[in-house]
Coordinates of C-alpha atoms in Angstrom, one line a residue:
X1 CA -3.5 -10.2 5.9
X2 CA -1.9 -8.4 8.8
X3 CA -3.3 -5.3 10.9
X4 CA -3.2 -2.7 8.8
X5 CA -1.2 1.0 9.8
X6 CA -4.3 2.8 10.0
X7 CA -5.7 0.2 12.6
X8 CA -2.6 0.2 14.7
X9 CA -2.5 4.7 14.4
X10 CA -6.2 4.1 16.0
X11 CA -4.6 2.4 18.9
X12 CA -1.5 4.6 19.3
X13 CA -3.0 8.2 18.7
X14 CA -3.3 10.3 21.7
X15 CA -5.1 13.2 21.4
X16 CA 0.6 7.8 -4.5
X17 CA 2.4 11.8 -4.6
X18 CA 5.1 11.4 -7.3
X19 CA 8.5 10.9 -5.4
X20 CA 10.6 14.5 -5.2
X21 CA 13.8 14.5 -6.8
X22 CA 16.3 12.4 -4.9
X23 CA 19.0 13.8 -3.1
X24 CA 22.7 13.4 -4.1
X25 CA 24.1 10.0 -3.7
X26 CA 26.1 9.4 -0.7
X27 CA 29.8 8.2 -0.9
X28 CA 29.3 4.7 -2.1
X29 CA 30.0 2.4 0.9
X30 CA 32.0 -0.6 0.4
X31 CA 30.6 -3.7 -0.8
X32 CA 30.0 -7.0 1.5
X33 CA 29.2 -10.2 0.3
X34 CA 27.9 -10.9 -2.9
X35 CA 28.2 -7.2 -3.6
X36 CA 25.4 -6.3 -0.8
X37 CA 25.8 -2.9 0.6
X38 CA 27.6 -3.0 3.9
X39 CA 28.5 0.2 6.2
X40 CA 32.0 -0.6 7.8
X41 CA 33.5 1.8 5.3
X42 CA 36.9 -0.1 6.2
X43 CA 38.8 3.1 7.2
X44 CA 37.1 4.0 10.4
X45 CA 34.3 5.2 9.5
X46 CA 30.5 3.9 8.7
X47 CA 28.0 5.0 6.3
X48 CA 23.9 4.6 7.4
X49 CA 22.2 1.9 6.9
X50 CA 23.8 -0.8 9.6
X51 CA 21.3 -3.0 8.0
X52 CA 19.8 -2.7 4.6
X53 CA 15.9 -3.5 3.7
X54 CA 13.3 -4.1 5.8
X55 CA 14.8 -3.7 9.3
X56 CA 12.2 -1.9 11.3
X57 CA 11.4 -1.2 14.8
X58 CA 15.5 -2.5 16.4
X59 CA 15.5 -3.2 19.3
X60 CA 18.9 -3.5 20.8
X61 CA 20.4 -4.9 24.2
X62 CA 23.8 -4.2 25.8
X63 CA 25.6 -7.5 27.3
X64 CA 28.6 -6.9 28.3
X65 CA 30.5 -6.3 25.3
X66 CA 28.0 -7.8 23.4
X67 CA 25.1 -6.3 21.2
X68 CA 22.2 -7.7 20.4
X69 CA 19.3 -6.3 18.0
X70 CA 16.1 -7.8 16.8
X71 CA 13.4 -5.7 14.7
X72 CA 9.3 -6.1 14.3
X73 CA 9.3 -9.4 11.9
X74 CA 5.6 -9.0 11.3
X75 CA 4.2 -12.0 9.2
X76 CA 7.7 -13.9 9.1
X77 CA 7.5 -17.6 9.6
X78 CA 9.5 -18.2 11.9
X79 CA 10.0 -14.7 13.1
X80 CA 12.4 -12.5 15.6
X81 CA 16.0 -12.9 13.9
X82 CA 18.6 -12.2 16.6
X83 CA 21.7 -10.0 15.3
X84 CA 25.0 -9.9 17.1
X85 CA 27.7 -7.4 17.0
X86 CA 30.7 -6.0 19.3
X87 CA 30.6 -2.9 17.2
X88 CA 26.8 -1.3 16.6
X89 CA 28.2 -1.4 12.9
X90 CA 28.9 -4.7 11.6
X91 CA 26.2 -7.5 12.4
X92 CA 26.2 -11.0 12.3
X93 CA 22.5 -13.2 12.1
X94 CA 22.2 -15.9 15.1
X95 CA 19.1 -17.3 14.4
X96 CA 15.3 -16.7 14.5
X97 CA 13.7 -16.6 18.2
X98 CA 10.2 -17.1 17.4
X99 CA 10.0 -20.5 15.9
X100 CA 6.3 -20.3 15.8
X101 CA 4.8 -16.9 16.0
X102 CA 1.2 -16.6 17.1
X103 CA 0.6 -13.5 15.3
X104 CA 1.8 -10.5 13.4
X105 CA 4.5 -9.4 15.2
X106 CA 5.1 -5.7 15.8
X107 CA 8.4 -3.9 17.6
X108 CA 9.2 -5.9 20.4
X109 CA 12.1 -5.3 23.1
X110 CA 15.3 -7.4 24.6
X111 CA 15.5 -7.1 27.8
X112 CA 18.2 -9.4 30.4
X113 CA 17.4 -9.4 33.9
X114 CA 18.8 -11.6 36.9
X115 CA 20.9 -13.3 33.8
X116 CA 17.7 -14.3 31.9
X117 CA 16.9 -12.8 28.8
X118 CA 13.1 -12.0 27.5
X119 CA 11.5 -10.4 24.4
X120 CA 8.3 -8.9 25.1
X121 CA 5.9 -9.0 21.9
X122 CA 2.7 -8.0 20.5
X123 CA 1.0 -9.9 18.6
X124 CA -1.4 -8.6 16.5
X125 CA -4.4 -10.3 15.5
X126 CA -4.3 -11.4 11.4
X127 CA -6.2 -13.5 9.4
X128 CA -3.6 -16.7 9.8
X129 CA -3.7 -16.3 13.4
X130 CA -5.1 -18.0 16.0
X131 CA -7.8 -17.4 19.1
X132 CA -6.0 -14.5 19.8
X133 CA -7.7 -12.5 22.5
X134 CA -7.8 -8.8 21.2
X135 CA -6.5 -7.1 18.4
X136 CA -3.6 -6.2 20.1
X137 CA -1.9 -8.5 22.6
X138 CA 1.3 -8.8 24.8
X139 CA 3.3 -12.1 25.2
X140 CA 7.3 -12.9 26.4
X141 CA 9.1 -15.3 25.5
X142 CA 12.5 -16.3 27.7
X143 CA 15.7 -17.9 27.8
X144 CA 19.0 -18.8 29.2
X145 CA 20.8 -17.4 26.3
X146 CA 20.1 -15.0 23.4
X147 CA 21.1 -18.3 21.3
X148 CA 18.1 -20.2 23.0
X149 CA 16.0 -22.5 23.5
X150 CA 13.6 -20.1 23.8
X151 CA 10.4 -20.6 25.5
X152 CA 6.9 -21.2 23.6
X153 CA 5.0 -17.3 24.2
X154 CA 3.3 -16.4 27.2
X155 CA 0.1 -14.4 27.3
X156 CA 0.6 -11.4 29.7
X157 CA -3.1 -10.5 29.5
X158 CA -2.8 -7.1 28.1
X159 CA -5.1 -6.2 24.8
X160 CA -4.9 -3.4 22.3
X161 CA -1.4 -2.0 23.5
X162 CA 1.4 -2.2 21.2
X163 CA 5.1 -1.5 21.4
X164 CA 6.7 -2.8 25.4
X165 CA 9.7 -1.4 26.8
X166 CA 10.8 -3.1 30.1
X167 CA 12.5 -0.9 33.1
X168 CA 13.4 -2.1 36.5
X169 CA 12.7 1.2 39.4
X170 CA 15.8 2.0 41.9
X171 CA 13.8 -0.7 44.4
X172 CA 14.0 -3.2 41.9
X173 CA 10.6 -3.4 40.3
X174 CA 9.5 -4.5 36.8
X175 CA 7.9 -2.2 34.9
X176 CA 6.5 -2.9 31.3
X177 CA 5.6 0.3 29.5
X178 CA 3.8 0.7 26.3
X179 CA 1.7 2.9 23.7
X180 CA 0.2 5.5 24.9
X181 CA 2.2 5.7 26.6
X182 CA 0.8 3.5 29.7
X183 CA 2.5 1.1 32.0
X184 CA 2.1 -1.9 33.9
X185 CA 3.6 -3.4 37.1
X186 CA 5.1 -6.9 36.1
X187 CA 5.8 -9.6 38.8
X188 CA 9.4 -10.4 40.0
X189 CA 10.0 -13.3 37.4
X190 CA 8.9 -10.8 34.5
X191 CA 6.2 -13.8 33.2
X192 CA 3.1 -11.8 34.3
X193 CA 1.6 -8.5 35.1
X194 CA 0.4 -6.9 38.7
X195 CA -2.3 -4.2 38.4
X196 CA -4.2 -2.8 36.4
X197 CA -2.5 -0.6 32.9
X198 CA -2.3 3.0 33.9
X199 CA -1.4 6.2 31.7
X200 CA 2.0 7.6 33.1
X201 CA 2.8 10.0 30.2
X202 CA 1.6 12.6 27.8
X203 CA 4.2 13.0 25.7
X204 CA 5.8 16.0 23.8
X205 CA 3.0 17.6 21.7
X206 CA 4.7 19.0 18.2
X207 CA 3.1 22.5 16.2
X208 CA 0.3 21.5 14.9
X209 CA 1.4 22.9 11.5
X210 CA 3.9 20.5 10.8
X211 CA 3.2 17.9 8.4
X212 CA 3.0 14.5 10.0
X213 CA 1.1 11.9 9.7
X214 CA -0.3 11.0 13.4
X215 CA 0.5 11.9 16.8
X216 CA 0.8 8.2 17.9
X217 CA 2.7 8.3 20.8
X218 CA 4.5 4.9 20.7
X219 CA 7.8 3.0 21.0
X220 CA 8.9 3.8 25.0
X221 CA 12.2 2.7 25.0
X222 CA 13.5 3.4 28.7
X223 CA 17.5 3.6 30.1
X224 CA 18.8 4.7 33.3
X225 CA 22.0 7.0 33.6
X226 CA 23.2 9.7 36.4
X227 CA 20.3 8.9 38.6
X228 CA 17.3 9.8 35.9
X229 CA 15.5 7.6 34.0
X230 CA 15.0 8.1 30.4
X231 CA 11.5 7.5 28.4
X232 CA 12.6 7.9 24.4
X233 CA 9.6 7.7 22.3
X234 CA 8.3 8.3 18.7
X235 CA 5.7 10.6 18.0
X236 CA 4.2 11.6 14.4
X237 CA 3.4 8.2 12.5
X238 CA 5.9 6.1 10.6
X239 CA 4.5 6.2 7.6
X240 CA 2.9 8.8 5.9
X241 CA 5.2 12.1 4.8
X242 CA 8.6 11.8 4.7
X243 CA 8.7 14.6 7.8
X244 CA 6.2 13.0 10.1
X245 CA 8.1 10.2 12.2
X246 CA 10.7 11.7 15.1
X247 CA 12.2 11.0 18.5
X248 CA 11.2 12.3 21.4
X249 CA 12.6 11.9 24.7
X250 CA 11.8 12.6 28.8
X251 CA 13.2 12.2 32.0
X252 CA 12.2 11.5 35.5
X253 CA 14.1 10.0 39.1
X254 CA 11.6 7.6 39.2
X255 CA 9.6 5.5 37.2
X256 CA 6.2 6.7 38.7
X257 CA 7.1 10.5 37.2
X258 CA 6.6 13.0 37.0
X259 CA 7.9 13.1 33.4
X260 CA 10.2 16.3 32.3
X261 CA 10.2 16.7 28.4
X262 CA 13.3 17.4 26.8
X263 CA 13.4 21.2 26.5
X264 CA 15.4 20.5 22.7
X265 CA 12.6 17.9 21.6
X266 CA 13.0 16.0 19.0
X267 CA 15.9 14.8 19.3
X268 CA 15.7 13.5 15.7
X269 CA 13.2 14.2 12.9
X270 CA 13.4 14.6 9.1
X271 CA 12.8 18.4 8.1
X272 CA 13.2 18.3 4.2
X273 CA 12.2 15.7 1.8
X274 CA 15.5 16.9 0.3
X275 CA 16.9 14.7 3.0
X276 CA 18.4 11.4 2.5
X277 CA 16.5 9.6 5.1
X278 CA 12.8 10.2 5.7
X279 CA 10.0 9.0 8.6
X280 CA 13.2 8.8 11.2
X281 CA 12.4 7.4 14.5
X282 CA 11.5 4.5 16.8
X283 CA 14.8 4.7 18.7
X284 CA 17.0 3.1 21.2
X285 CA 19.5 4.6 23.3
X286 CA 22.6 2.6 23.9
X287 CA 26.0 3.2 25.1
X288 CA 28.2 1.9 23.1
X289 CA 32.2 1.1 22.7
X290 CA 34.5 3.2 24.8
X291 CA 31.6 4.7 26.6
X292 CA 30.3 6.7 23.4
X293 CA 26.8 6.5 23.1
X294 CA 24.6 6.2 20.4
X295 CA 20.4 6.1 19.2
X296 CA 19.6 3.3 16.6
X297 CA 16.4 3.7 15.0
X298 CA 15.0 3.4 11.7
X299 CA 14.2 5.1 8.6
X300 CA 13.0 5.3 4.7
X301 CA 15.6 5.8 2.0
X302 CA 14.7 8.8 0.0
X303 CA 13.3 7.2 -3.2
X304 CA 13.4 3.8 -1.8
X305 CA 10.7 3.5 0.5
X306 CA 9.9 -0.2 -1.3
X307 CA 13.0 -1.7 0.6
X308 CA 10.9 -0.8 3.8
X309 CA 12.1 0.6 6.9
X310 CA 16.1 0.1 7.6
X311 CA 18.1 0.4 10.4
X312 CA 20.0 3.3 11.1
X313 CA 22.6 4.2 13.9
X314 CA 23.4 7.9 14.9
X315 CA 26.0 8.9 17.7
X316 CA 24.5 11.0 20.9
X317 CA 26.5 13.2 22.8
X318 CA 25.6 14.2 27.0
X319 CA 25.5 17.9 27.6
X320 CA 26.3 19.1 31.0
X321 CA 22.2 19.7 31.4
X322 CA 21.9 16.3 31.7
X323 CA 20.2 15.9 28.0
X324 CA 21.5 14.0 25.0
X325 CA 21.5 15.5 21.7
X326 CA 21.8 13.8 18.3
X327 CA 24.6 14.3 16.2
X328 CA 24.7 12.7 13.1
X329 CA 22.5 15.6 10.5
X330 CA 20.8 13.9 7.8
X331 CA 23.0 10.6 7.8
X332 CA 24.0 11.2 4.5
X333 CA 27.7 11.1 5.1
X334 CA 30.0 8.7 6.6
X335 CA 30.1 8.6 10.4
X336 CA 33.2 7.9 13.1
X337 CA 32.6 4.1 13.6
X338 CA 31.5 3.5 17.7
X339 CA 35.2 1.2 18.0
X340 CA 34.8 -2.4 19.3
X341 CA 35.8 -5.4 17.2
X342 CA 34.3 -5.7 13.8
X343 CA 32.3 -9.1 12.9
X344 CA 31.1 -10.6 9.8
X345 CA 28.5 -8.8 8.7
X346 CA 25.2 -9.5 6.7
X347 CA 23.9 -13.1 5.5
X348 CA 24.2 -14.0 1.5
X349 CA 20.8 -14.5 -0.1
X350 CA 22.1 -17.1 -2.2
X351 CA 21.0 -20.5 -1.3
X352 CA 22.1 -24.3 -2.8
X353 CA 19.5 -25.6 -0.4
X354 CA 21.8 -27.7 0.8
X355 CA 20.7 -27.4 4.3
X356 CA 18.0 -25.4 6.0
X357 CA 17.8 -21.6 6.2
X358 CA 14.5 -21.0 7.8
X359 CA 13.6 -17.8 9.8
X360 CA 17.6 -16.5 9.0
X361 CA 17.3 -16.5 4.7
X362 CA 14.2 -17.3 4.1
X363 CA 10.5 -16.8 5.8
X364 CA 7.3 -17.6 5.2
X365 CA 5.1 -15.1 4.6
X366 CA 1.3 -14.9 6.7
X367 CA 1.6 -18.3 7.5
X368 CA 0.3 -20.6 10.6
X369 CA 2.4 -21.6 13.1
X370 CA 2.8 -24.8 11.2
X371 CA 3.7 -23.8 8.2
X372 CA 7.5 -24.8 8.0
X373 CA 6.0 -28.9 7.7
X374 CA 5.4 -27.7 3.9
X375 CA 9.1 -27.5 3.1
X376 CA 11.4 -30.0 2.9
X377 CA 15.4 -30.4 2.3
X378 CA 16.6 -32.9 0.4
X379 CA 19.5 -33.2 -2.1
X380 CA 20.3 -29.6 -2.8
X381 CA 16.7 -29.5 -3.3
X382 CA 14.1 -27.1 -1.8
X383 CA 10.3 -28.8 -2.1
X384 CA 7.1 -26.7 -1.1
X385 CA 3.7 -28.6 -1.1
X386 CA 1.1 -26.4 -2.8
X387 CA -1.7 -24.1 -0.9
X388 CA -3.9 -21.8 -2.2
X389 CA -4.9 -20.7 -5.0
X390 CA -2.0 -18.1 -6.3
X391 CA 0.8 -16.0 -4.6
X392 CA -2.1 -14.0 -2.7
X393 CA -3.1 -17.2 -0.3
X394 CA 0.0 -19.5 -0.3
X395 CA 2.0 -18.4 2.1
X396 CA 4.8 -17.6 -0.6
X397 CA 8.5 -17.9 1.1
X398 CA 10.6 -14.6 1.4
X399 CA 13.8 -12.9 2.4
X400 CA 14.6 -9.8 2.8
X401 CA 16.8 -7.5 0.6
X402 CA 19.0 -4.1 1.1
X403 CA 20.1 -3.4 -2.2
X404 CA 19.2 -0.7 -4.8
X405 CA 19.4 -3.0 -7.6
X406 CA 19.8 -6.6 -7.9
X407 CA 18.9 -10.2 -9.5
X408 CA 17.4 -13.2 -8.6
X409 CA 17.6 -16.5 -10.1
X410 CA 16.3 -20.1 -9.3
X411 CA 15.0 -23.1 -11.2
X412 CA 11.2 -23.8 -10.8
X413 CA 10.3 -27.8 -10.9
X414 CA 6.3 -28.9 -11.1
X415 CA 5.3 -31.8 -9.7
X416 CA 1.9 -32.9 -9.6
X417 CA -1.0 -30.3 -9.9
X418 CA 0.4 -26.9 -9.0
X419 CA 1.9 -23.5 -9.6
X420 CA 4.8 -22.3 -8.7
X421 CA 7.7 -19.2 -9.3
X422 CA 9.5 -16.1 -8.6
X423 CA 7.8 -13.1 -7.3
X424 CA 8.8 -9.7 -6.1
X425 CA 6.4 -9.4 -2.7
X426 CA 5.6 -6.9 -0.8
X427 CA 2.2 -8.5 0.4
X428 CA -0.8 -10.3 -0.1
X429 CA -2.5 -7.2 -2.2
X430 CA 0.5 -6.2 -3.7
X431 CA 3.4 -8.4 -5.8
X432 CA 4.6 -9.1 -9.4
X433 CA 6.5 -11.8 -10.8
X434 CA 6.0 -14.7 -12.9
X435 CA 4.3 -18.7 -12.3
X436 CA 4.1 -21.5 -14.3
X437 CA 2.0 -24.2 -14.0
X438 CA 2.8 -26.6 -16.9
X439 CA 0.6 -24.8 -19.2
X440 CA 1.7 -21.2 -19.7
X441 CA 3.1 -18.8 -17.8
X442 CA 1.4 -16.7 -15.9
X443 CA 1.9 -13.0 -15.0
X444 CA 1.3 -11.2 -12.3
X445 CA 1.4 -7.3 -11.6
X446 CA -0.2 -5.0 -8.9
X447 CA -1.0 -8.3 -6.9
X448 CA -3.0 -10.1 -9.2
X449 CA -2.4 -12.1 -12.4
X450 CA -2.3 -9.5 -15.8
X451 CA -4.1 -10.1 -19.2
X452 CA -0.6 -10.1 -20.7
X453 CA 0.1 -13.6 -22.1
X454 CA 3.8 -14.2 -22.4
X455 CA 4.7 -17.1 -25.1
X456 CA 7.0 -18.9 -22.9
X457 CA 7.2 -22.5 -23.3
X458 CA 4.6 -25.2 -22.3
X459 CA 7.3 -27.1 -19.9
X460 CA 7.1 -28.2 -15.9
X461 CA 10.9 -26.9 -15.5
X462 CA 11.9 -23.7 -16.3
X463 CA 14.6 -21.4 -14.4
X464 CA 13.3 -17.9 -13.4
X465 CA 15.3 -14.7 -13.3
X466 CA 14.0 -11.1 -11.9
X467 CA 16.4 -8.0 -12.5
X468 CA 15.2 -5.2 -10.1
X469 CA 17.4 -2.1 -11.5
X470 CA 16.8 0.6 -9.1
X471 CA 12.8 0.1 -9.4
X472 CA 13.0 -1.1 -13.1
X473 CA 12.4 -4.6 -12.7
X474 CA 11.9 -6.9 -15.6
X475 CA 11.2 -10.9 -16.2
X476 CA 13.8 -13.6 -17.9
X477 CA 13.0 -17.1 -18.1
X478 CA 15.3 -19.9 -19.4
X479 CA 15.1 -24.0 -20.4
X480 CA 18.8 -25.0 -20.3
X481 CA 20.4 -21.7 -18.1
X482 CA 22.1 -20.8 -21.3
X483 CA 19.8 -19.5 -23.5
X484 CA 17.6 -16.4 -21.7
X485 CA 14.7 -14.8 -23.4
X486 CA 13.3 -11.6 -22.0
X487 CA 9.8 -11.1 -20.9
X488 CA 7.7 -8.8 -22.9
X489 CA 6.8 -6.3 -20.2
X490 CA 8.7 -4.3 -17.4
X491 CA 7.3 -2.8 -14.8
X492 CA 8.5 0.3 -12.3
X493 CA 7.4 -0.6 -8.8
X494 CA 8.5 2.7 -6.5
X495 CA 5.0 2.4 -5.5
X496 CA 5.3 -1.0 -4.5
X497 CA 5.3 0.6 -0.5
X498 CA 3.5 1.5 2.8
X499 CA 1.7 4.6 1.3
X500 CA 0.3 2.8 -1.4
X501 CA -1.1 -0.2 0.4
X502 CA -1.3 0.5 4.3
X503 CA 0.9 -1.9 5.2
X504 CA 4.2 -1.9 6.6
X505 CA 6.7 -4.3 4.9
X506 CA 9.3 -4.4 2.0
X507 CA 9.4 -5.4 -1.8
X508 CA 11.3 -8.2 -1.6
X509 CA 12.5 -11.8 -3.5
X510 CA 9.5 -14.7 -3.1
X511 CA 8.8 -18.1 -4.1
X512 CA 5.8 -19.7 -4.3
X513 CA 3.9 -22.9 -4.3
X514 CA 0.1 -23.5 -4.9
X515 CA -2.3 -25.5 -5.9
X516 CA -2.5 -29.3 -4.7
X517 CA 1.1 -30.3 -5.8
X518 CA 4.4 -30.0 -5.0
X519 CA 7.0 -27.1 -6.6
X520 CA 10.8 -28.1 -6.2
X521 CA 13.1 -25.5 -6.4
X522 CA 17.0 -25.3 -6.5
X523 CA 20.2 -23.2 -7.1
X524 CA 18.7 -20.2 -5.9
X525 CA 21.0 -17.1 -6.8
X526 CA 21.1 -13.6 -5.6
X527 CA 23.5 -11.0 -7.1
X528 CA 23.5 -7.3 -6.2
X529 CA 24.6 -5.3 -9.0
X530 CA 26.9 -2.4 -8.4

């Protein structure tokens, strides 16, 4: 189990409601492969989100012109996908830089320096982890290239800190900032800290009548342009009501301070649960093509807060005060796209496991750094050796999803003495889907197996199918993948989300293997449905 929000609000603070009625569908945006939702609208505009489902926490670095993003992969196994893009709209996946993550990851940051590239990360202490130090702890990881080889992590030595953002002063030294928000001097090479942590800035304090759900000052992201530097935090709590998370930002001409708010703060925050995006913030500034700059940062989807937190891009424009302002409104409505060359965009779900999709497709979920040596490739075949006892403590394997409604399919092989299926997971607390385990079938709802006792066949093969219909999801199961028979129950899972279980992840597709066996899986299908 990972660190749970309200721990990591405890480290950051500084000083189930029914959903409302949803607001009016957007313009529908054009449809990428296997009908996933993609935002190049094709006719030079884009429409939020850059990328669907889980997304949280981007962090994005300018190379040249070259984009690359990573977000807060939490318990994935392996974690820290790498996107690419030449555009800020259309991405492409390059592969995972954490093979073996030490930790729960939370928002991390790209940084190149001297023409080395670094991710600074905190770990956060969980239950699959190992001798971690503290609760909270910063590591880097570095490389020649943002393709890799990347380095194994390397402790930094600070504890219960979250969220770094690396700046270089006008004489040249590293700085790592963090919650708080505090800072640290880092040595020359960027692979360990000087000092002692020191608190550099207050923040921007909100009314206290607004409705948020923390203070939490958190997320420095810091840029340099016309001889200030920027600090662009999020205040408020990412969770919690819809108008709680925002953008903040401050300016100074050196790193040291003093810090000047921005007299317009925030620069970004959801007013209205009327809105199409809610808990908005977590951003980073970046110029983009042609000198236009923009904020990516992330957000719920009004009435979709189970696909998690999703990336969101918003153009900035400079006023002659020296301050940037947001203009994008609610991102409801398509958006000028940045220019730059368009790239594929997205990654299919589907999989003939003909050859290995680990940390890009598929994940583990809260598993050891080890974890990958129960899966094996082999003749379009996926095999996972059994752990556990049930979804809940087998390290089930996931991938993230973007769309409102889709459907899942895979055939589920037993072979020895085990369990296996397909699950809709948000965590270890919280899932539904179905197992089989020779025997019977068993159900599972609200993160634990139900009393219902569904009269599917005694058999060690079976193909699984889960239909989730904008939050109506319900069960098929299938001998020969002609004949389908329906599962008795259906469930609604809109509470399948942070506010319900403390935790900050997505619903999303799962398959799992437990018990002392082995569970072979192939043909895995994912359709979104229009």
């Amino acid at each position: 189990m990972s660190a749970s929000r309200r721990d990591v609000l405890a480290l950051a603070l500084a000083g189930g409601a029914a959903l409302p009625a949803v607001a009016a569908l957007p313009p529908s945006a054009r449809r990428g492969v296997e009908g996933q939702r993609a935002p190049d609208l094709g006719d030079g505009r884009y429409l939020n989100p850059i990328l669907a489902g889980d997304r949280p926490d981007p962090s994005i670095l300018k190379d040249g012109d070259d984009y690359w993003m990573t977000h807060s992969s939490f318990d994935a196994s392996p974690g820290l996908l790498i996107w690419h893009s030449r555009d800020l709209v259309n991405w492409t996946p390059v592969g995972p830089a954490l093979a073996k993550p030490l930790g729960t990851v939370f928002a991390v940051d790209i940084v190149k320096h001297d023409g080395r590239y670094f991710i600074y990360i905190p770990f956060m202490k969980a239950s699959w982890s190992g001798a971690l130090p503290s609760f909270a702890n910063i590591y880097v990881i570095h490389a020649p290239s943002m393709h890799g080889p990347w380095s194994d992590p390397i402790d930094l030595g600070i504890g219960d800190l979250i969220d770094p953002g690396h700046a270089v002063d006008d004489d040249g030294q590293r700085y790592l900032f963090l919650s708080g928000v505090n800072r640290v001097r880092l040595a020359p090479d960027g692979l360990s800290t000087v000092g002692k942590v020191e608190k550099v800035y207050d923040g921007w304090h909100y009314p206290d009548a607004w409705i948020t759900e923390a203070y939490s000052l958190e997320g420095p992201k810091l840029f340099r342009r016309g001889g200030w530097h920027y600090l662009v935090s999020a205040v408020g709590g990412t969770g919690g009501p819809a108008t709680g998370h925002m953008v903040i930002a401050a300016r100074a001409r050196t790193l040291a301070g003093p810090w000047e708010n921005c007299p317009h703060n925030p620069i970004v925050r959801t007013r209205s649960e009327a809105e199409r995006w809610w808990s908005r913030g977590h951003a980073t500034c970046v110029e983009g093509p042609g000198g236009r700059w923009h904020m990516v940062y992330h957000g719920y989807e009004n009435g979709y807060r189970s696909l998690g937190r999703q990336t969101l891009l918003e153009p900035i424009v400079w006023g002659d005060d020296g301050w940037f302002r947001a203009t994008g409104g609610d991102l409801s409505q398509p958006l000028p796209r940045p220019g730059g060359v368009a790239g594929p965009h997205g990654i299919a779900g589907s999989d003939d496991f003909s050859k290995p999709a680990f940390g890009t497709r598929w994940s583990f979920y809260g598993g050891g750094p080890d974890e990958l040596s129960r899966a094996r490739i082999e003749r379009n075949t996926l095999t996972i050796a059994g752990k556990g006892t049930g979804p809940n403590d087998c390290a089930p394997l996931t991938q993230i999803v973007g769309d409102h409604a889709y459907e899942v399919t895979v055939e589920c092989e037993l072979d020895g003495d085990a369990q296996g299926g397909l699950l809709l997971f948000f965590n270890d607390r919280l899932f539904l889907g179905m197992g089989i385990d020779g025997k019977r079938m068993i159900t599972y709802r609200g993160g634990k197996a139900s009393y219902w006792p569904e009269p599917a066949p005694a058999v060690r093969r079976l193909l699984l199918r889960i239909v989730n219909d904008r939050q109506i999801v319900t069960f098929y199961y299938s001998v020969d993948g002609k004949s389908w028979t329906r599962h008795g129950v259906r469930s609604e899972v809109s509470g399948y989300n942070a506010n319900t279980i403390d935790d900050l992840a997505q619903l999303r597709p799962a398959l799992f293997a437990s018990g002392a066996g082995r569970v072979h899986f192939r043909d895995f299908r994912y359709r979104a449905i229009a």
